[in-house]
Amino acid sequence: MLAKSDGNHRYELLKNKKHARQLETLEEPQEAVRGFVGRVGPSDLRMETPVLQDVYDPTATDPTIDGLLVSLETLPGAKAIDTIRAQNGLKPLTTYVIDPVSNQLTLAQLDQLNLKISSTQIRAWLDSH
């Protein structure tokens, strides 16, 4: 699932992001994900990239979704999704937490959340260059 823009219209959940003009259209990350999965993933992997209209759907309501990739920052959202899934009689998702990307060499020794490179920082840099 990719939370990006819907064609030429900025996706509702992202409209208030800082440096929003740097956000990609939906098609750009879709193509990048397809290319990556095509190189490293199983050939029979089913991949869908719907436009997200809500912070919880479709992950909170779709019984065919069984996993979620999140950051440390968004882990509370994954737990909230599992709470809603339980209320809907659905099994919890397998949650995969990825570490933040940092431009520091001593990431293991320092607070990761303070070192992360956020998408907002990337868009700010793009705006200034």
CSV table of C-alpha atoms in Angstrom, one decimal:
chain,number,residue,atom,x,y,z
A,1,MET,CA,0.0,0.0,0.0
A,2,LEU,CA,1.4,3.4,-0.9
A,3,ALA,CA,0.1,6.6,0.6
A,4,LYS,CA,0.8,9.0,-2.2
A,5,SER,CA,-1.1,11.3,-4.5
A,6,ASP,CA,-4.0,10.1,-6.6
A,7,GLY,CA,-3.0,11.0,-10.2
A,8,ASN,CA,-2.8,14.8,-10.4
A,9,HIS,CA,-4.7,15.4,-7.2
A,10,ARG,CA,-2.8,15.5,-3.9
A,11,TYR,CA,-3.8,12.7,-1.7
A,12,GLU,CA,-6.0,13.9,1.2
A,13,LEU,CA,-3.8,12.5,4.0
A,14,LEU,CA,-0.7,14.2,2.5
A,15,LYS,CA,-2.1,17.6,1.6
A,16,ASN,CA,-0.7,19.3,4.7
A,17,LYS,CA,2.8,17.8,4.6
A,18,LYS,CA,5.7,20.3,4.6
A,19,HIS,CA,7.3,20.7,1.2
A,20,ALA,CA,4.4,18.9,-0.4
A,21,ARG,CA,5.4,19.9,-3.9
A,22,GLN,CA,8.2,17.4,-3.6
A,23,LEU,CA,5.8,14.5,-3.1
A,24,GLU,CA,5.8,12.0,-5.9
A,25,THR,CA,2.7,11.1,-7.8
A,26,LEU,CA,1.3,7.7,-7.1
A,27,GLU,CA,2.7,6.2,-10.3
A,28,GLU,CA,6.3,7.0,-9.4
A,29,PRO,CA,6.6,4.9,-6.2
A,30,GLN,CA,4.3,2.2,-7.7
A,31,GLU,CA,6.8,1.7,-10.6
A,32,ALA,CA,9.8,1.8,-8.2
A,33,VAL,CA,8.2,-0.9,-5.9
A,34,ARG,CA,7.3,-3.1,-8.9
A,35,GLY,CA,10.9,-2.8,-10.2
A,36,PHE,CA,12.4,-3.7,-6.8
A,37,VAL,CA,10.0,-6.6,-6.2
A,38,GLY,CA,10.7,-7.8,-9.7
A,39,ARG,CA,14.4,-8.0,-9.0
A,40,VAL,CA,14.4,-9.4,-5.4
A,41,GLY,CA,10.9,-10.8,-4.7
A,42,PRO,CA,9.2,-14.0,-5.5
A,43,SER,CA,7.8,-14.1,-9.1
A,44,ASP,CA,4.3,-15.0,-7.8
A,45,LEU,CA,4.0,-12.2,-5.3
A,46,ARG,CA,0.6,-10.4,-5.6
A,47,MET,CA,1.1,-6.7,-5.3
A,48,GLU,CA,-1.6,-4.0,-5.0
A,49,THR,CA,-1.1,-0.3,-4.6
A,50,PRO,CA,-4.5,1.3,-3.9
A,51,VAL,CA,-4.8,5.0,-2.9
A,52,LEU,CA,-5.3,5.2,0.8
A,53,GLN,CA,-8.3,7.3,1.9
A,54,ASP,CA,-8.0,6.8,5.6
A,55,VAL,CA,-5.2,6.2,8.1
A,56,TYR,CA,-6.6,2.8,9.0
A,57,ASP,CA,-8.3,1.4,5.8
A,58,PRO,CA,-7.9,-0.9,4.1
A,59,THR,CA,-5.5,-2.5,6.6
A,60,ALA,CA,-8.0,-2.4,9.5
A,61,THR,CA,-10.8,-4.0,7.5
A,62,ASP,CA,-9.4,-6.2,4.8
A,63,PRO,CA,-9.1,-9.8,5.9
A,64,THR,CA,-6.7,-10.6,3.0
A,65,ILE,CA,-4.0,-8.2,4.3
A,66,ASP,CA,-1.7,-10.1,6.6
A,67,GLY,CA,1.3,-7.9,7.1
A,68,LEU,CA,2.4,-4.3,7.6
A,69,LEU,CA,5.8,-2.6,7.2
A,70,VAL,CA,6.2,0.3,9.6
A,71,SER,CA,8.9,2.6,11.2
A,72,LEU,CA,9.4,3.1,14.9
A,73,GLU,CA,7.5,6.3,14.5
A,74,THR,CA,4.4,4.6,13.0
A,75,LEU,CA,4.4,1.5,15.2
A,76,PRO,CA,1.6,3.0,17.4
A,77,GLY,CA,-0.5,3.3,14.3
A,78,ALA,CA,0.1,-0.4,13.6
A,79,LYS,CA,-1.1,-1.3,17.1
A,80,ALA,CA,-4.2,0.8,16.6
A,81,ILE,CA,-4.9,-1.0,13.3
A,82,ASP,CA,-4.7,-4.3,15.1
A,83,THR,CA,-7.1,-3.1,17.8
A,84,ILE,CA,-9.6,-2.2,15.1
A,85,ARG,CA,-9.0,-5.5,13.3
A,86,ALA,CA,-9.8,-7.4,16.6
A,87,GLN,CA,-13.0,-5.4,17.0
A,88,ASN,CA,-13.9,-6.5,13.4
A,89,GLY,CA,-13.1,-10.2,14.2
A,90,LEU,CA,-9.9,-10.2,12.1
A,91,LYS,CA,-6.5,-11.7,13.0
A,92,PRO,CA,-3.7,-9.3,13.9
A,93,LEU,CA,-1.2,-8.3,11.2
A,94,THR,CA,2.4,-9.5,11.2
A,95,THR,CA,4.2,-6.2,11.8
A,96,TYR,CA,7.7,-5.6,10.4
A,97,VAL,CA,9.5,-2.6,12.0
A,98,ILE,CA,12.3,-1.0,10.0
A,99,ASP,CA,15.0,1.1,11.5
A,100,PRO,CA,15.4,4.7,10.5
A,101,VAL,CA,17.9,5.7,7.8
A,102,SER,CA,20.7,7.9,9.2
A,103,ASN,CA,23.5,9.9,7.8
A,104,GLN,CA,25.5,9.2,11.0
A,105,LEU,CA,28.1,6.4,11.2
A,106,THR,CA,27.5,5.8,14.9
A,107,LEU,CA,23.8,4.9,14.6
A,108,ALA,CA,24.1,1.9,16.9
A,109,GLN,CA,25.5,4.1,19.7
A,110,LEU,CA,23.0,7.0,19.5
A,111,ASP,CA,19.3,7.6,19.7
A,112,GLN,CA,18.0,6.4,16.3
A,113,LEU,CA,14.9,8.6,16.4
A,114,ASN,CA,17.1,11.7,16.7
A,115,LEU,CA,19.3,10.6,13.8
A,116,LYS,CA,16.8,9.5,11.3
A,117,ILE,CA,16.5,11.1,7.9
A,118,SER,CA,12.8,11.9,7.5
A,119,SER,CA,10.9,12.4,4.3
A,120,THR,CA,10.2,16.0,5.4
A,121,GLN,CA,13.9,16.6,5.7
A,122,ILE,CA,14.5,15.1,2.2
A,123,ARG,CA,11.7,17.3,0.7
A,124,ALA,CA,13.2,20.4,2.5
A,125,TRP,CA,16.6,19.7,1.0
A,126,LEU,CA,15.1,19.2,-2.4
A,127,ASP,CA,13.3,22.5,-2.1
A,128,SER,CA,16.5,24.3,-1.2
A,129,HIS,CA,18.6,22.8,-4.0
